[in-house]
Amino acid sequence: MTTAVLTVDQVAERLGISRWKVHDLIRSRELASFKIGRCRRISEAAVDSYISLRTEQEAA
C-alpha cells in the first residue's frame, strides 16, 4: 500500500487553512510530519488522522 506524501501548501489547501496554521499544527505535534532535506512533508494518513481526531473532539 502506498501512502501519498503532501507538501505544507497542499495540506493547507485540503484543510482550508493557511500554510502558517499548518506549521503551527506541526510545531504543536497535532499533525505528524517529516523532513526530506529541507522540505517538510506530511503523509495523507497523518492528515486523515488529524481530521478524525478533530471530528471526535468536536462531537464530544
Tab-separated table of N, CA and C in Angstrom:
chain	number	residue	atom	x	y	z
A	1	MET	N	0.842	-1.179	0.000
A	1	MET	CA	0.000	0.000	0.000
A	1	MET	C	0.890	1.247	0.000
A	2	THR	N	0.602	2.176	-0.888
A	2	THR	CA	1.383	3.395	-0.999
A	2	THR	C	0.614	4.557	-0.391
A	3	THR	N	1.290	5.326	0.429
A	3	THR	CA	0.692	6.499	1.028
A	3	THR	C	1.240	7.730	0.328
A	4	ALA	N	0.348	8.606	-0.096
A	4	ALA	CA	0.788	9.831	-0.757
A	4	ALA	C	1.410	10.771	0.267
A	5	VAL	N	2.376	11.519	-0.184
A	5	VAL	CA	3.055	12.486	0.663
A	5	VAL	C	2.721	13.873	0.131
A	6	LEU	N	2.336	14.766	1.032
A	6	LEU	CA	1.875	16.096	0.661
A	6	LEU	C	2.819	17.185	1.158
A	7	THR	N	2.811	18.305	0.473
A	7	THR	CA	3.555	19.469	0.922
A	7	THR	C	2.700	20.253	1.911
A	8	VAL	N	3.317	21.198	2.588
A	8	VAL	CA	2.583	22.059	3.523
A	8	VAL	C	1.484	22.809	2.772
A	9	ASP	N	1.784	23.320	1.589
A	9	ASP	CA	0.785	24.052	0.807
A	9	ASP	C	-0.401	23.166	0.420
A	10	GLN	N	-0.126	21.923	0.060
A	10	GLN	CA	-1.207	21.004	-0.304
A	10	GLN	C	-2.091	20.695	0.896
A	11	VAL	N	-1.481	20.516	2.059
A	11	VAL	CA	-2.262	20.255	3.279
A	11	VAL	C	-3.104	21.476	3.619
A	12	ALA	N	-2.523	22.653	3.517
A	12	ALA	CA	-3.263	23.886	3.808
A	12	ALA	C	-4.478	24.001	2.898
A	13	GLU	N	-4.303	23.692	1.629
A	13	GLU	CA	-5.413	23.761	0.685
A	13	GLU	C	-6.488	22.740	1.027
A	14	ARG	N	-6.080	21.529	1.346
A	14	ARG	CA	-7.052	20.472	1.686
A	14	ARG	C	-7.862	20.807	2.927
A	15	LEU	N	-7.198	21.400	3.917
A	15	LEU	CA	-7.881	21.720	5.173
A	15	LEU	C	-8.539	23.094	5.159
A	16	GLY	N	-8.247	23.889	4.154
A	16	GLY	CA	-8.829	25.223	4.056
A	16	GLY	C	-8.271	26.182	5.100
A	17	ILE	N	-6.985	26.028	5.402
A	17	ILE	CA	-6.321	26.880	6.384
A	17	ILE	C	-5.050	27.446	5.757
A	18	SER	N	-4.416	28.375	6.449
A	18	SER	CA	-3.185	28.958	5.923
A	18	SER	C	-2.014	28.004	6.113
A	19	ARG	N	-0.968	28.227	5.331
A	19	ARG	CA	0.237	27.402	5.478
A	19	ARG	C	0.873	27.643	6.838
A	20	TRP	N	0.703	28.855	7.392
A	20	TRP	CA	1.261	29.173	8.711
A	20	TRP	C	0.553	28.363	9.792
A	21	LYS	N	-0.770	28.148	9.626
A	21	LYS	CA	-1.511	27.333	10.587
A	21	LYS	C	-1.045	25.876	10.506
A	22	VAL	N	-0.741	25.399	9.304
A	22	VAL	CA	-0.206	24.038	9.149
A	22	VAL	C	1.103	23.924	9.921
A	23	HIS	N	1.973	24.923	9.789
A	23	HIS	CA	3.243	24.906	10.529
A	23	HIS	C	2.994	24.933	12.034
A	24	ASP	N	1.981	25.673	12.486
A	24	ASP	CA	1.624	25.691	13.910
A	24	ASP	C	1.193	24.294	14.376
A	25	LEU	N	0.397	23.607	13.566
A	25	LEU	CA	-0.054	22.256	13.910
A	25	LEU	C	1.124	21.288	13.975
A	26	ILE	N	2.072	21.470	13.090
A	26	ILE	CA	3.275	20.620	13.095
A	26	ILE	C	4.100	20.897	14.351
A	27	ARG	N	4.307	22.188	14.658
A	27	ARG	CA	5.101	22.553	15.845
A	27	ARG	C	4.463	22.039	17.134
A	28	SER	N	3.129	22.073	17.194
A	28	SER	CA	2.430	21.618	18.399
A	28	SER	C	2.254	20.099	18.427
A	29	ARG	N	2.753	19.436	17.389
A	29	ARG	CA	2.687	17.970	17.255
A	29	ARG	C	1.267	17.435	17.104
A	30	GLU	N	0.349	18.295	16.680
A	30	GLU	CA	-1.010	17.848	16.378
A	30	GLU	C	-1.064	17.182	15.008
A	31	LEU	N	-0.111	17.541	14.145
A	31	LEU	CA	-0.042	16.991	12.797
A	31	LEU	C	1.366	16.440	12.585
A	32	ALA	N	1.438	15.137	12.358
A	32	ALA	CA	2.739	14.479	12.181
A	32	ALA	C	3.332	14.840	10.821
A	33	SER	N	4.650	15.044	10.807
A	33	SER	CA	5.332	15.363	9.554
A	33	SER	C	6.770	14.860	9.625
A	34	PHE	N	7.457	14.993	8.511
A	34	PHE	CA	8.872	14.626	8.463
A	34	PHE	C	9.550	15.503	7.425
A	35	LYS	N	10.866	15.507	7.461
A	35	LYS	CA	11.630	16.316	6.514
A	35	LYS	C	12.375	15.421	5.529
A	36	ILE	N	12.410	15.881	4.303
A	36	ILE	CA	13.262	15.293	3.275
A	36	ILE	C	14.168	16.445	2.848
A	37	GLY	N	15.412	16.383	3.273
A	37	GLY	CA	16.301	17.519	3.052
A	37	GLY	C	15.787	18.705	3.854
A	38	ARG	N	15.510	19.810	3.172
A	38	ARG	CA	14.967	20.989	3.847
A	38	ARG	C	13.456	21.086	3.709
A	39	CYS	N	12.843	20.134	3.011
A	39	CYS	CA	11.414	20.184	2.718
A	39	CYS	C	10.594	19.417	3.752
A	40	ARG	N	9.557	20.025	4.258
A	40	ARG	CA	8.652	19.397	5.216
A	40	ARG	C	7.570	18.674	4.439
A	41	ARG	N	7.280	17.431	4.807
A	41	ARG	CA	6.255	16.623	4.141
A	41	ARG	C	5.318	16.014	5.167
A	42	ILE	N	4.067	15.803	4.754
A	42	ILE	CA	3.036	15.242	5.620
A	42	ILE	C	2.350	14.121	4.834
A	43	SER	N	2.179	12.974	5.462
A	43	SER	CA	1.513	11.867	4.767
A	43	SER	C	0.000	12.098	4.782
A	44	GLU	N	-0.674	11.540	3.772
A	44	GLU	CA	-2.134	11.620	3.742
A	44	GLU	C	-2.721	10.969	4.988
A	45	ALA	N	-2.077	9.901	5.464
A	45	ALA	CA	-2.548	9.207	6.661
A	45	ALA	C	-2.511	10.143	7.870
A	46	ALA	N	-1.485	10.982	7.974
A	46	ALA	CA	-1.387	11.932	9.086
A	46	ALA	C	-2.496	12.970	9.000
A	47	VAL	N	-2.805	13.424	7.799
A	47	VAL	CA	-3.894	14.391	7.608
A	47	VAL	C	-5.219	13.743	7.983
A	48	ASP	N	-5.441	12.510	7.523
A	48	ASP	CA	-6.668	11.791	7.850
A	48	ASP	C	-6.807	11.586	9.358
A	49	SER	N	-5.710	11.247	10.031
A	49	SER	CA	-5.733	11.065	11.487
A	49	SER	C	-6.080	12.366	12.199
A	50	TYR	N	-5.503	13.471	11.733
A	50	TYR	CA	-5.794	14.776	12.332
A	50	TYR	C	-7.276	15.117	12.170
A	51	ILE	N	-7.811	14.883	10.980
A	51	ILE	CA	-9.234	15.168	10.733
A	51	ILE	C	-10.112	14.296	11.625
A	52	SER	N	-9.798	13.013	11.742
A	52	SER	CA	-10.575	12.106	12.579
A	52	SER	C	-10.536	12.529	14.040
A	53	LEU	N	-9.351	12.882	14.516
A	53	LEU	CA	-9.203	13.317	15.906
A	53	LEU	C	-10.025	14.568	16.176
A	54	ARG	N	-9.932	15.554	15.291
A	54	ARG	CA	-10.689	16.806	15.475
A	54	ARG	C	-12.178	16.560	15.412
A	55	THR	N	-12.621	15.676	14.516
A	55	THR	CA	-14.030	15.351	14.406
A	55	THR	C	-14.548	14.714	15.689
A	56	GLU	N	-13.762	13.780	16.255
A	56	GLU	CA	-14.145	13.138	17.512
A	56	GLU	C	-14.196	14.149	18.654
A	57	GLN	N	-13.224	15.063	18.697
A	57	GLN	CA	-13.191	16.077	19.754
A	57	GLN	C	-14.390	17.005	19.673
A	58	GLU	N	-14.785	17.368	18.463
A	58	GLU	CA	-15.917	18.272	18.283
A	58	GLU	C	-17.237	17.581	18.627
A	59	ALA	N	-17.302	16.269	18.401
A	59	ALA	CA	-18.527	15.518	18.676
A	59	ALA	C	-18.714	15.281	20.178
A	60	ALA	N	-17.620	15.306	20.928
A	60	ALA	CA	-17.699	15.004	22.355
A	60	ALA	C	-18.227	16.177	23.158
